[in-house]
mmCIF file of C-alpha atoms and ligand atoms in Angstrom:
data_model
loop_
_atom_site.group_PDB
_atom_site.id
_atom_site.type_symbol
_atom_site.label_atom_id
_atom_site.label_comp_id
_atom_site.label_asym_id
_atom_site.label_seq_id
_atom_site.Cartn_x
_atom_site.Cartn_y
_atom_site.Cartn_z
ATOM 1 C CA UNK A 92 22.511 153.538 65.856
ATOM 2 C CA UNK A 93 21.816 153.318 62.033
ATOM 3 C CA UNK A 94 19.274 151.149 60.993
ATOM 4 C CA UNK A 95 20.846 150.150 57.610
ATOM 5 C CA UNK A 96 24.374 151.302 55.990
ATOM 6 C CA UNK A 97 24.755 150.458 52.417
ATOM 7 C CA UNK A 98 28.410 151.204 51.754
ATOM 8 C CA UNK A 99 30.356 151.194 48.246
ATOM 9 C CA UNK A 100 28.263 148.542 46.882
ATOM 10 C CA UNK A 101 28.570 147.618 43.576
ATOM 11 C CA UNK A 102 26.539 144.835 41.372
ATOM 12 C CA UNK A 103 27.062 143.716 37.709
ATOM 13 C CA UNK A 104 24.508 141.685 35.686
ATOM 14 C CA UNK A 105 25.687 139.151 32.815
ATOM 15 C CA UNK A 106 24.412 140.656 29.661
ATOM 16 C CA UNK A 107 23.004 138.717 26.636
ATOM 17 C CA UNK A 108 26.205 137.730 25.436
ATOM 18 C CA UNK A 109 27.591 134.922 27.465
ATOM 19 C CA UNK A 110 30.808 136.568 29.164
ATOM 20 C CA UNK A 111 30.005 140.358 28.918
ATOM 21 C CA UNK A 112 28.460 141.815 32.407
ATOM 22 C CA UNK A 113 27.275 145.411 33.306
ATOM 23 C CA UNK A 114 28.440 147.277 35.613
ATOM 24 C CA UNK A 115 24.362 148.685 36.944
ATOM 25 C CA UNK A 116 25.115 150.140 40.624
ATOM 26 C CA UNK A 117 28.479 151.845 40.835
ATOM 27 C CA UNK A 118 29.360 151.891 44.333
ATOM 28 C CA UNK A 119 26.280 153.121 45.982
ATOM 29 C CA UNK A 120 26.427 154.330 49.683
ATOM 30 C CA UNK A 121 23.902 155.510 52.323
ATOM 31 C CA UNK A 122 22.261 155.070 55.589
ATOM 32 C CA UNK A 123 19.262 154.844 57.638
ATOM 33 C CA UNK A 124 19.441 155.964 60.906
ATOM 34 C CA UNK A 125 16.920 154.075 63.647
ATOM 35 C CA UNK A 126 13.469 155.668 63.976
ATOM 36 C CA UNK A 127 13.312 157.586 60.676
ATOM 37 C CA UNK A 128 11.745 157.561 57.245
ATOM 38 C CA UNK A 129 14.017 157.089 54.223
ATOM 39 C CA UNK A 130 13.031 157.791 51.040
ATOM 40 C CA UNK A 131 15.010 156.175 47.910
ATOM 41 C CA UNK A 132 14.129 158.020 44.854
ATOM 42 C CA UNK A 133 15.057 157.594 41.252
ATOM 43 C CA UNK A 134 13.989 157.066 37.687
ATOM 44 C CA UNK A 135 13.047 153.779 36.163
ATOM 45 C CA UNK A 136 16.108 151.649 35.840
ATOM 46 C CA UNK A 137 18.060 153.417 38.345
ATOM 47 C CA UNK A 138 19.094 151.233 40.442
ATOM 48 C CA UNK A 139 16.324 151.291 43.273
ATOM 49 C CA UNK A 140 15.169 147.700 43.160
ATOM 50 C CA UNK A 141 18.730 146.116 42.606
ATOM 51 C CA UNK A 142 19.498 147.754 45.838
ATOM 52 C CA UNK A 143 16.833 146.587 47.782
ATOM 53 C CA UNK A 144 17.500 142.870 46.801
ATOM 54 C CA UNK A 145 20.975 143.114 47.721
ATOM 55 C CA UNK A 146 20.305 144.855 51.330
ATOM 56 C CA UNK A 147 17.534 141.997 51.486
ATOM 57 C CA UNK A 148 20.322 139.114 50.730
ATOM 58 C CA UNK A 149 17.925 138.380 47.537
ATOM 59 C CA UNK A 150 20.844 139.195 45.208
ATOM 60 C CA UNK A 151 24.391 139.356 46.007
ATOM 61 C CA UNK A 152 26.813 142.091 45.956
ATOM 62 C CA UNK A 153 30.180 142.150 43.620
ATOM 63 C CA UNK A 154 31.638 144.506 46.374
ATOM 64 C CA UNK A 155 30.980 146.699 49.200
ATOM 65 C CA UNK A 156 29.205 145.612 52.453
ATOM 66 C CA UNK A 157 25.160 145.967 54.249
ATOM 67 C CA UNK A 158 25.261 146.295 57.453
ATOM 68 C CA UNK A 159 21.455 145.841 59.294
ATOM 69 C CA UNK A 160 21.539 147.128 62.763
ATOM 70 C CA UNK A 161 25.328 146.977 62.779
ATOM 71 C CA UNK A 162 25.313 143.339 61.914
ATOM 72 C CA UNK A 163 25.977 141.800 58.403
ATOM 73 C CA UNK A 164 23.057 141.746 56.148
ATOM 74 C CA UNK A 165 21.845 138.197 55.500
ATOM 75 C CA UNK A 166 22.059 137.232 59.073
ATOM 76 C CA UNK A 167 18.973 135.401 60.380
ATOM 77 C CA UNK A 168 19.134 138.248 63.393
ATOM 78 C CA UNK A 169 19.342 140.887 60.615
ATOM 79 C CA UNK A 170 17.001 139.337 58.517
ATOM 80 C CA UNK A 171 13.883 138.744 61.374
ATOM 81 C CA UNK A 172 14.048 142.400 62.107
ATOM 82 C CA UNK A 173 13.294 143.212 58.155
ATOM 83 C CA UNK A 174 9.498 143.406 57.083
ATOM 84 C CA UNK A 175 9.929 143.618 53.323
ATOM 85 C CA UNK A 176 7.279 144.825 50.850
ATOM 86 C CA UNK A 177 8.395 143.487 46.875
ATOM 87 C CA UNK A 178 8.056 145.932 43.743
ATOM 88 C CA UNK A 179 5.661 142.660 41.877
ATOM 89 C CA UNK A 180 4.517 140.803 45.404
ATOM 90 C CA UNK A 181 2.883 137.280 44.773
ATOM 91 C CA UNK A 182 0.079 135.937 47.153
ATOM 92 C CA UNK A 183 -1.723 132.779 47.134
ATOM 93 C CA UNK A 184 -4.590 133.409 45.941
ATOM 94 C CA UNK A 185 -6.923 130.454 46.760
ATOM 95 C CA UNK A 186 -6.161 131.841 50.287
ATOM 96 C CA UNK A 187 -8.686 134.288 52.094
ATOM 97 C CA UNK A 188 -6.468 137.483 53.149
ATOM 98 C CA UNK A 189 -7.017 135.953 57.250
ATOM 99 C CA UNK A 190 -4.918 132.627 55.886
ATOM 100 C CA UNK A 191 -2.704 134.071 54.299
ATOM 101 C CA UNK A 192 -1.780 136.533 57.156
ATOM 102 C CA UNK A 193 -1.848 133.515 59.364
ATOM 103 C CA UNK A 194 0.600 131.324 56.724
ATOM 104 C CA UNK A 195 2.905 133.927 56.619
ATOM 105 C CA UNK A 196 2.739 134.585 60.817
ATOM 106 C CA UNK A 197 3.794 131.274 61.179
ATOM 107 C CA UNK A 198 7.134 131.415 58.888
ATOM 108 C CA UNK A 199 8.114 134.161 60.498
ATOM 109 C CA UNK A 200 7.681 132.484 64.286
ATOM 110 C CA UNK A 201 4.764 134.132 66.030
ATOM 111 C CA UNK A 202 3.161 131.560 68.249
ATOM 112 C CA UNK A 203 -0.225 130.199 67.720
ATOM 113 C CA UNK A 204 -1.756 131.662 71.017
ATOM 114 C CA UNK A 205 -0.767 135.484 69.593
ATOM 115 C CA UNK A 206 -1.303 134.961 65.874
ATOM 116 C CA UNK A 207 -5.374 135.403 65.451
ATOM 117 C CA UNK A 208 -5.410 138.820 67.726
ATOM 118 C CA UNK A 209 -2.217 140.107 65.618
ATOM 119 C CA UNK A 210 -3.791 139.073 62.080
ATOM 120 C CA UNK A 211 -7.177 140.920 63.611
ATOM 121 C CA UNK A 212 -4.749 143.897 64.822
ATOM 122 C CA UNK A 213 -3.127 143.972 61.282
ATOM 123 C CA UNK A 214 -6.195 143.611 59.178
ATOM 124 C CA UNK A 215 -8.008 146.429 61.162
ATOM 125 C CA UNK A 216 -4.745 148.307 60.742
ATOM 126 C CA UNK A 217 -4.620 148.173 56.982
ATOM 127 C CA UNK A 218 -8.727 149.097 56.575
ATOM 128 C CA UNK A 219 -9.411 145.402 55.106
ATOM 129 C CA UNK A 220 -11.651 144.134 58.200
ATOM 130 C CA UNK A 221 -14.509 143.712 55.595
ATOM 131 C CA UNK A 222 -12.571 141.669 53.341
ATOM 132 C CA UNK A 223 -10.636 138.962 55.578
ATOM 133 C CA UNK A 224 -12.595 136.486 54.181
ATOM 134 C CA UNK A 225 -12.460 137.437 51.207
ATOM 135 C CA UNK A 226 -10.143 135.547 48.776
ATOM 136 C CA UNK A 227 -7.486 137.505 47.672
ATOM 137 C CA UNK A 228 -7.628 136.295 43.710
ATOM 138 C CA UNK A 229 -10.605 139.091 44.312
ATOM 139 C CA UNK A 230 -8.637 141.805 45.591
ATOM 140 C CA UNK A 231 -8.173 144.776 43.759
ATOM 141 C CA UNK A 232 -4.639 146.511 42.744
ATOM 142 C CA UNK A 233 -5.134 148.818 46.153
ATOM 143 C CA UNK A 234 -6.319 145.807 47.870
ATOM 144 C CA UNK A 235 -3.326 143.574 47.411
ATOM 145 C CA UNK A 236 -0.860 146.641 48.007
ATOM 146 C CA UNK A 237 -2.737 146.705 51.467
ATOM 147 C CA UNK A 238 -1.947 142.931 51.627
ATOM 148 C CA UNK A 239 1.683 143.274 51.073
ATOM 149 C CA UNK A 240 2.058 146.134 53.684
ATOM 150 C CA UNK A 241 -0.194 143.667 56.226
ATOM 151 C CA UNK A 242 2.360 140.895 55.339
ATOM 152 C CA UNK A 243 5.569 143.039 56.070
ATOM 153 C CA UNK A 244 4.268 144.102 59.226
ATOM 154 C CA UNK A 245 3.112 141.224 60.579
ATOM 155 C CA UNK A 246 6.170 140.147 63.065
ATOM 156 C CA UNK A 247 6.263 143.647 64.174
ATOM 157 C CA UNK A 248 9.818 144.335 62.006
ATOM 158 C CA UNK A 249 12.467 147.141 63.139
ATOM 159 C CA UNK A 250 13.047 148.581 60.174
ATOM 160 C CA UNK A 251 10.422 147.945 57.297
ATOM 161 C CA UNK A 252 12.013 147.939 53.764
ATOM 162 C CA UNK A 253 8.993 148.907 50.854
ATOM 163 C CA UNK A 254 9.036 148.711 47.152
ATOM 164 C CA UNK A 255 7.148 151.272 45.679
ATOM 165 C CA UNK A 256 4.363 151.072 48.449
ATOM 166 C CA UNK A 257 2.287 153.613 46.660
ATOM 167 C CA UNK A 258 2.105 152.235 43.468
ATOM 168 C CA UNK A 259 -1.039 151.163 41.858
ATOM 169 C CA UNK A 260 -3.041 152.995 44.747
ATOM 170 C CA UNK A 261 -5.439 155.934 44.284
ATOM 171 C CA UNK A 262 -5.601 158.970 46.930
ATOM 172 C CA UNK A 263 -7.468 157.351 49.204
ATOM 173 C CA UNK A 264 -5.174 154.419 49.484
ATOM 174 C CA UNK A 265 -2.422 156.372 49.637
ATOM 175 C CA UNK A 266 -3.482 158.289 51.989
ATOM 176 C CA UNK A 267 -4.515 154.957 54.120
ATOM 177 C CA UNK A 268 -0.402 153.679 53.620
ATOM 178 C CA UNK A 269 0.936 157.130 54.342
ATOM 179 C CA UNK A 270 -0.908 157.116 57.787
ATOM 180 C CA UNK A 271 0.324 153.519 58.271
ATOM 181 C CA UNK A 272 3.752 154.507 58.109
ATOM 182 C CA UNK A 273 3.836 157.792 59.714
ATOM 183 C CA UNK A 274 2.702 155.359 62.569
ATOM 184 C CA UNK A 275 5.007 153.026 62.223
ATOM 185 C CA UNK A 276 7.872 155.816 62.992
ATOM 186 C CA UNK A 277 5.969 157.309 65.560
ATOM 187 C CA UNK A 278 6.336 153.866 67.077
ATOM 188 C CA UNK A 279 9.859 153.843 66.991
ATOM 189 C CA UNK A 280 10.024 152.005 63.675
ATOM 190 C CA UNK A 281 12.790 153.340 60.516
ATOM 191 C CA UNK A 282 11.287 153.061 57.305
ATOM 192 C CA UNK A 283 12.861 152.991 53.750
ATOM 193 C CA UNK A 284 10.675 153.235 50.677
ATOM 194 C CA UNK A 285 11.328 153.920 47.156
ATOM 195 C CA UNK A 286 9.099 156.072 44.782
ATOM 196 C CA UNK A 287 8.320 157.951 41.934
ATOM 197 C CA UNK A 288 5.651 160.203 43.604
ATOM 198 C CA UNK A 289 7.357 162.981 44.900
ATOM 199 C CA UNK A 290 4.647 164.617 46.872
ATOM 200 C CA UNK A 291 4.474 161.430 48.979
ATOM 201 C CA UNK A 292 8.092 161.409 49.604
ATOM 202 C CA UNK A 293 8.112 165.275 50.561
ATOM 203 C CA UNK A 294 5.424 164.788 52.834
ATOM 204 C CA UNK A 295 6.446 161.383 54.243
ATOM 205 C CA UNK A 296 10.305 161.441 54.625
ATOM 206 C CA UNK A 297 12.482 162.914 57.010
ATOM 207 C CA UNK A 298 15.383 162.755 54.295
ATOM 208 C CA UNK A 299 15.674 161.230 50.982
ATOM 209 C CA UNK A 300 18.262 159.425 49.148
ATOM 210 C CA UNK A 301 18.036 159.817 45.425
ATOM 211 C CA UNK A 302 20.057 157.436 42.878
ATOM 212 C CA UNK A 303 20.543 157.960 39.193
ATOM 213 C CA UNK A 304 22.391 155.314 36.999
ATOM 214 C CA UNK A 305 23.010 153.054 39.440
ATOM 215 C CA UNK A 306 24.272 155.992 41.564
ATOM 216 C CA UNK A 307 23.833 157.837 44.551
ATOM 217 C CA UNK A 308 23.399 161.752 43.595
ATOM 218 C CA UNK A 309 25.173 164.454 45.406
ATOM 219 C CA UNK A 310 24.353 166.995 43.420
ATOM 220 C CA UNK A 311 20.526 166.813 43.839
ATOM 221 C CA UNK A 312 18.417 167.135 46.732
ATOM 222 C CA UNK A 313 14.543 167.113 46.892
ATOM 223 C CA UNK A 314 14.408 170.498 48.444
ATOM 224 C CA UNK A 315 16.258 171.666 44.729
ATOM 225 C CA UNK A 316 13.459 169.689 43.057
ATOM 226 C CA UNK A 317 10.769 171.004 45.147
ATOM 227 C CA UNK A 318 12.761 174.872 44.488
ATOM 228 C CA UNK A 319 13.052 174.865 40.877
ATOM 229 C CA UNK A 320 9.626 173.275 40.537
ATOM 230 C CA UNK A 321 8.170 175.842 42.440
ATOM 231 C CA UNK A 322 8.160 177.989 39.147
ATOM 232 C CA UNK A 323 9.943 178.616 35.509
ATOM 233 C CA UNK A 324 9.528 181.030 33.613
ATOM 234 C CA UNK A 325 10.528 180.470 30.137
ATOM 235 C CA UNK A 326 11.645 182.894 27.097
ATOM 236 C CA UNK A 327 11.868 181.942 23.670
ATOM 237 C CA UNK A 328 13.537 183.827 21.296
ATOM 238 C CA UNK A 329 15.216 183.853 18.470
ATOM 239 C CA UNK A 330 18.628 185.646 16.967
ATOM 240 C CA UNK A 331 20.408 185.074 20.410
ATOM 241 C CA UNK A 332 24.155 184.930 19.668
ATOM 242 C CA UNK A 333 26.577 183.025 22.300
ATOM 243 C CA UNK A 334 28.047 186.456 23.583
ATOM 244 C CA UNK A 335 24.459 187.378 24.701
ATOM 245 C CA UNK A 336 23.915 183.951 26.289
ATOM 246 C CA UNK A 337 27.309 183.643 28.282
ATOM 247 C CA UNK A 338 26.575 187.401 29.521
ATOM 248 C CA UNK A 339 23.185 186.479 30.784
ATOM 249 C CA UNK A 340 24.781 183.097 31.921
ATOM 250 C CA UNK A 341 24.159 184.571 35.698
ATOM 251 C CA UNK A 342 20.193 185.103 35.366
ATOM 252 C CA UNK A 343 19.850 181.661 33.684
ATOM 253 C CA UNK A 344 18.769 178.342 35.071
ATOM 254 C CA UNK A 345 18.970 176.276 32.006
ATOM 255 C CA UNK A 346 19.698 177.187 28.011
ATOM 256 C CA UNK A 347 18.275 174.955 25.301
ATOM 257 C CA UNK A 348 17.818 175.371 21.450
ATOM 258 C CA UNK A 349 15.816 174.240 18.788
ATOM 259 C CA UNK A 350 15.777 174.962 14.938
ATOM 260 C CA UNK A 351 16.540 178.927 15.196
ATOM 261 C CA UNK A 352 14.618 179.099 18.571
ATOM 262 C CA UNK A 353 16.307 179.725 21.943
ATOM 263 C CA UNK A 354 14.458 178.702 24.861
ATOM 264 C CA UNK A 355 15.483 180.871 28.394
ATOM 265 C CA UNK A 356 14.758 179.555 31.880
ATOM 266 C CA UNK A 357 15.168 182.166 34.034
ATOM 267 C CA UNK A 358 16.488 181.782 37.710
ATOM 268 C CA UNK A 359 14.565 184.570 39.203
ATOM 269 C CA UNK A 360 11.607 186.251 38.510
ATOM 270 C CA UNK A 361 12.741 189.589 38.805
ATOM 271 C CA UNK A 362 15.617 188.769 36.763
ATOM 272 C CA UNK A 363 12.849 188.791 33.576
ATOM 273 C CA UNK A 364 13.386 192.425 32.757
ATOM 274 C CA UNK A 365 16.917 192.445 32.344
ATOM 275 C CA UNK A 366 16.659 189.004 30.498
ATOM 276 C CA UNK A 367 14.368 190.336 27.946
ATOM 277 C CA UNK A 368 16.094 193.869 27.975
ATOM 278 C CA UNK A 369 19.570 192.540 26.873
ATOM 279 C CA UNK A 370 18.132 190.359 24.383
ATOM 280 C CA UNK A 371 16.254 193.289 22.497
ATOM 281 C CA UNK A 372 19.714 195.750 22.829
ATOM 282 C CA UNK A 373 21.982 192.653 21.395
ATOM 283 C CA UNK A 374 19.741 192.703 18.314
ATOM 284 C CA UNK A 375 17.552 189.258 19.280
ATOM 285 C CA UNK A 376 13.936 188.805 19.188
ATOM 286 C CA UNK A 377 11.467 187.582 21.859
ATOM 287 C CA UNK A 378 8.651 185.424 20.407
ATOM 288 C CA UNK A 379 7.278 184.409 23.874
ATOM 289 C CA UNK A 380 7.360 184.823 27.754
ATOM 290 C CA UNK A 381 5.516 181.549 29.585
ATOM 291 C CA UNK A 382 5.538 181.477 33.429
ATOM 292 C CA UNK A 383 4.929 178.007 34.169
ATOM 293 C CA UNK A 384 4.458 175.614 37.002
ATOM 294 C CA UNK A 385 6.136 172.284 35.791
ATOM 295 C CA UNK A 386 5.195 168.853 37.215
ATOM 296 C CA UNK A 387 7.962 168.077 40.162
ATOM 297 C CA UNK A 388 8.054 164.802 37.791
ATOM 298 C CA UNK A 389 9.762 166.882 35.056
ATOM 299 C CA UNK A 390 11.529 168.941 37.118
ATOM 300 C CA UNK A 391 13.514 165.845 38.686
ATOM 301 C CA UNK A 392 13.477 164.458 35.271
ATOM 302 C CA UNK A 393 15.517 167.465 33.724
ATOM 303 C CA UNK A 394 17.495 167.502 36.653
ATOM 304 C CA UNK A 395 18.987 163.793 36.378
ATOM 305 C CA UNK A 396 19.534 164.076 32.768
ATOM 306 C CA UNK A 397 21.580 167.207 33.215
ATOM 307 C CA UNK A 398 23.475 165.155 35.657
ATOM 308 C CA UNK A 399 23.677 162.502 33.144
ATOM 309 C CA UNK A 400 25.044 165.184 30.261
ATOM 310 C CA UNK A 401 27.525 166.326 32.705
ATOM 311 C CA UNK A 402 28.404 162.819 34.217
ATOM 312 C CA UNK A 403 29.070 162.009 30.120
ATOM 313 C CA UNK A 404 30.848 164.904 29.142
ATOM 314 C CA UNK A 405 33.444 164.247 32.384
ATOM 315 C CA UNK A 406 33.955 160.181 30.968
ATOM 316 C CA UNK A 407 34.386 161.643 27.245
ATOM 317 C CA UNK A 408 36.768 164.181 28.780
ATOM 318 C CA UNK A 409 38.786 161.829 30.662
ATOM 319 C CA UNK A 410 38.613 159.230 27.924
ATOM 320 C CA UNK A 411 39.959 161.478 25.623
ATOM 321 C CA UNK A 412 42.652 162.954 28.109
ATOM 322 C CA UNK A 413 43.831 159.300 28.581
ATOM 323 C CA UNK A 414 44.229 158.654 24.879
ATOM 324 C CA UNK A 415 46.336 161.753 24.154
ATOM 325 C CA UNK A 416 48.537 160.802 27.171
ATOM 326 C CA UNK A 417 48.946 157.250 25.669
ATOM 327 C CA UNK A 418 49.898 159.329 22.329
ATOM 328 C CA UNK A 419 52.203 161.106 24.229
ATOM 329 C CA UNK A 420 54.065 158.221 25.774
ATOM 330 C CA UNK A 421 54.127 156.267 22.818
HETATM 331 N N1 LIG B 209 18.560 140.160 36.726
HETATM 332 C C1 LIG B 209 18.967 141.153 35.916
HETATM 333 N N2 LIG B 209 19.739 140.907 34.847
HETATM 334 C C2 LIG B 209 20.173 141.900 34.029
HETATM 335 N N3 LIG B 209 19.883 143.210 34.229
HETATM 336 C C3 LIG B 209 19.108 143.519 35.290
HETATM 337 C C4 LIG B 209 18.596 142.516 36.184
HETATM 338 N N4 LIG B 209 17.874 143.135 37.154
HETATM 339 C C5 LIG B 209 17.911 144.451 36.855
HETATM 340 N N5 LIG B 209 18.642 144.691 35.756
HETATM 341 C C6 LIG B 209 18.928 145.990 35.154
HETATM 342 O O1 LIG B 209 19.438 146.833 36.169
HETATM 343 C C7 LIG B 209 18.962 148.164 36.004
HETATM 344 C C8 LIG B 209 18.329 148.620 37.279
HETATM 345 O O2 LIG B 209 17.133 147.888 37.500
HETATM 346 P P1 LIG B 209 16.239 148.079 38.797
HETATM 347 O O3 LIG B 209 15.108 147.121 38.708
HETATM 348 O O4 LIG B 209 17.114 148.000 39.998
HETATM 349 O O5 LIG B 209 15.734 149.579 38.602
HETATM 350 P P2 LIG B 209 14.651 150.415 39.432
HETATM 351 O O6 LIG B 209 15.305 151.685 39.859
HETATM 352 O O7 LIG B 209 14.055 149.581 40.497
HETATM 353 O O8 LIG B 209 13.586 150.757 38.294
HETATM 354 P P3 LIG B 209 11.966 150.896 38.381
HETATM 355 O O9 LIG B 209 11.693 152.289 38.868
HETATM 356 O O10 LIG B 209 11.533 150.702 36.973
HETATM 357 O O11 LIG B 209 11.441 149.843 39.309
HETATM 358 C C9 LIG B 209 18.041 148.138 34.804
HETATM 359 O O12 LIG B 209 18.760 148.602 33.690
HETATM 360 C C10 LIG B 209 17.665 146.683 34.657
HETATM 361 O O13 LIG B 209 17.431 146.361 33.320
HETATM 362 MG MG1 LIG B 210 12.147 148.908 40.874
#
């Protein structure tokens, strides 16, 4: 069974000006099938949080359906079986982290007789048994991320839905939430998370869902991100003409310029050789050779925006196809 279906949904915000909206997730689809780890990855603005809300019934969809367990999002059944973690969480905090467990173990139903040995349970769980007392207007950044996860796990959800769990948190603490949730699925649980930290999702997830521009991407995949980041080697030179480039085209990961300066990636590092080699016999100069090992950050960074470029240059075509039809006709 899945866990959670997003399909074709689509969400518009009113801008500034009273009766303008825009359009800021584009008929996003995807699923989470039961007992796995989902990760939801994407740049800032991307859609990731907007998504969340509307699988959580926190914002409402223009069109397109979330299903929970193969019943409609926003059901009180659907809903009981979510633990949700927010991207900006607010606690009380004139509450010790025990009452505040206990407060929110009694919205969500647990009886009195079980709540103290679950807070205990959860508390020990999340490595905060010396603080329970402790009022959380005290806690620390990691401290309160803790809190949140203790909070969403509390009525023991199905499928456990976490904004940006790792944020704020140093290794340690991240190390603490990445054990909590590798436990969670090993106890039958499905998780979906989104996050910037890519080593966390490659180690964590058992697939990963990435969405750019309120988008889900087909074209990349986090083993491409994890392939390309692995290493680039870069050649600039100068006095490349567009002959030389297009013959090379097949060697070449990436071509950008600047000023006079033509900057390489190669594919392949045995493809260096012939790079450089046809670049010296078609009258070009090479000013440097850099074998690098870029941050998976950037890597998934260039990759969206080429998407982005390409995603552009298809609306400007088809924009500009549609107007010279309209000539046409008229
Ligand atoms: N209530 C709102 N009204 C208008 N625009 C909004 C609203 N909420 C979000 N947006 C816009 O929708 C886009 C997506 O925002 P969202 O918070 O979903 O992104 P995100 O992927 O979670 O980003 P981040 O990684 O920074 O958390 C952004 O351009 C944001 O400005
Ligand atoms: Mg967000």
């Amino acid at each position: 069974m899945e866990a959670l279906n997003v399909e074709r949904v689509k969400k518009s915000f009113r801008s500034d000006m009273m009766f303008s909206s825009k359009e800021i997730l584009h008929g996003v689809s995807f699923s989470a099938r039961e007992g796995e780890i989902l990760g939801f990855l994407g740049p800032n603005g991307a859609g990731k949080t907007t998504t969340i809300k509307i699988i959580l019934g926190l914002l409402r969809q223009d069109h397109g359906s979330v299903t929970i367990f193969d019943r409609p999002a926003g059901e009180k059944r659907s809903m009981s079986r979510i633990g949700y973690l927010p991207e900006n969480p607010f606690y009380y905090p004139h509450l010790s982290l025990k009452e505040f467990l206990e407060f929110c173990g009694r919205l969500s139903g647990i009886s009195n007789k079980k709540l103290d040995a679950r807070c205990e349970e959860i508390i020990s769980l999340v490595g905060l048994d010396r603080n329970k007392k402790q009022k959380i207007k005290s806690f620390s950044k990691g401290m309160l991320q803790r809190t949140g996860l203790a909070q969403a796990i509390l009525h023991d959800p199905d499928l456990l839905i976490l904004d940006e769990p790792f944020s704020g948190l140093d290794p340690g603490g991240r190390k603490t939430v990445r054990d909590i949730i590798l436990e969670l699925r090993n106890n039958g649980k499905t998780i979906f998370f989104s996050s910037h930290i890519l080593p966390d999702m490659e180690a964590l997830c058992d697939r990963t869902v990435i969405i750019n521009n309120g988008a889900i991407t087909k074209s990349i995949g986090l083993d491409e991100i994890f392939r390309i980041g692995e290493n680039r080697i870069e050649i600039t030179a100068r006095g490349c003409s567009s002959k030389t480039l297009d013959d090379l085209r097949d060697y070449l990961e990436r071509v950008d310029n600047k000023d006079e300066e033509t900057f390489l990636f190669v594919k392949k590092q045995e493809y260096i050789r012939t790079v450089i080699q046809h670049i010296y016999n078609s009258g070009g100069e090479i000013l440097k050779v850099a074998n690098e090992h870029p941050s998976l950050e950037e890597t998934f960074m260039n990759l969206v925006n080429g998407e982005k470029a390409s995603a552009e240059k298809a609306s400007e075509k088809s924009n500009s196809e549609n107007e010279m039809k309209k000539e046409e006709v008229s």
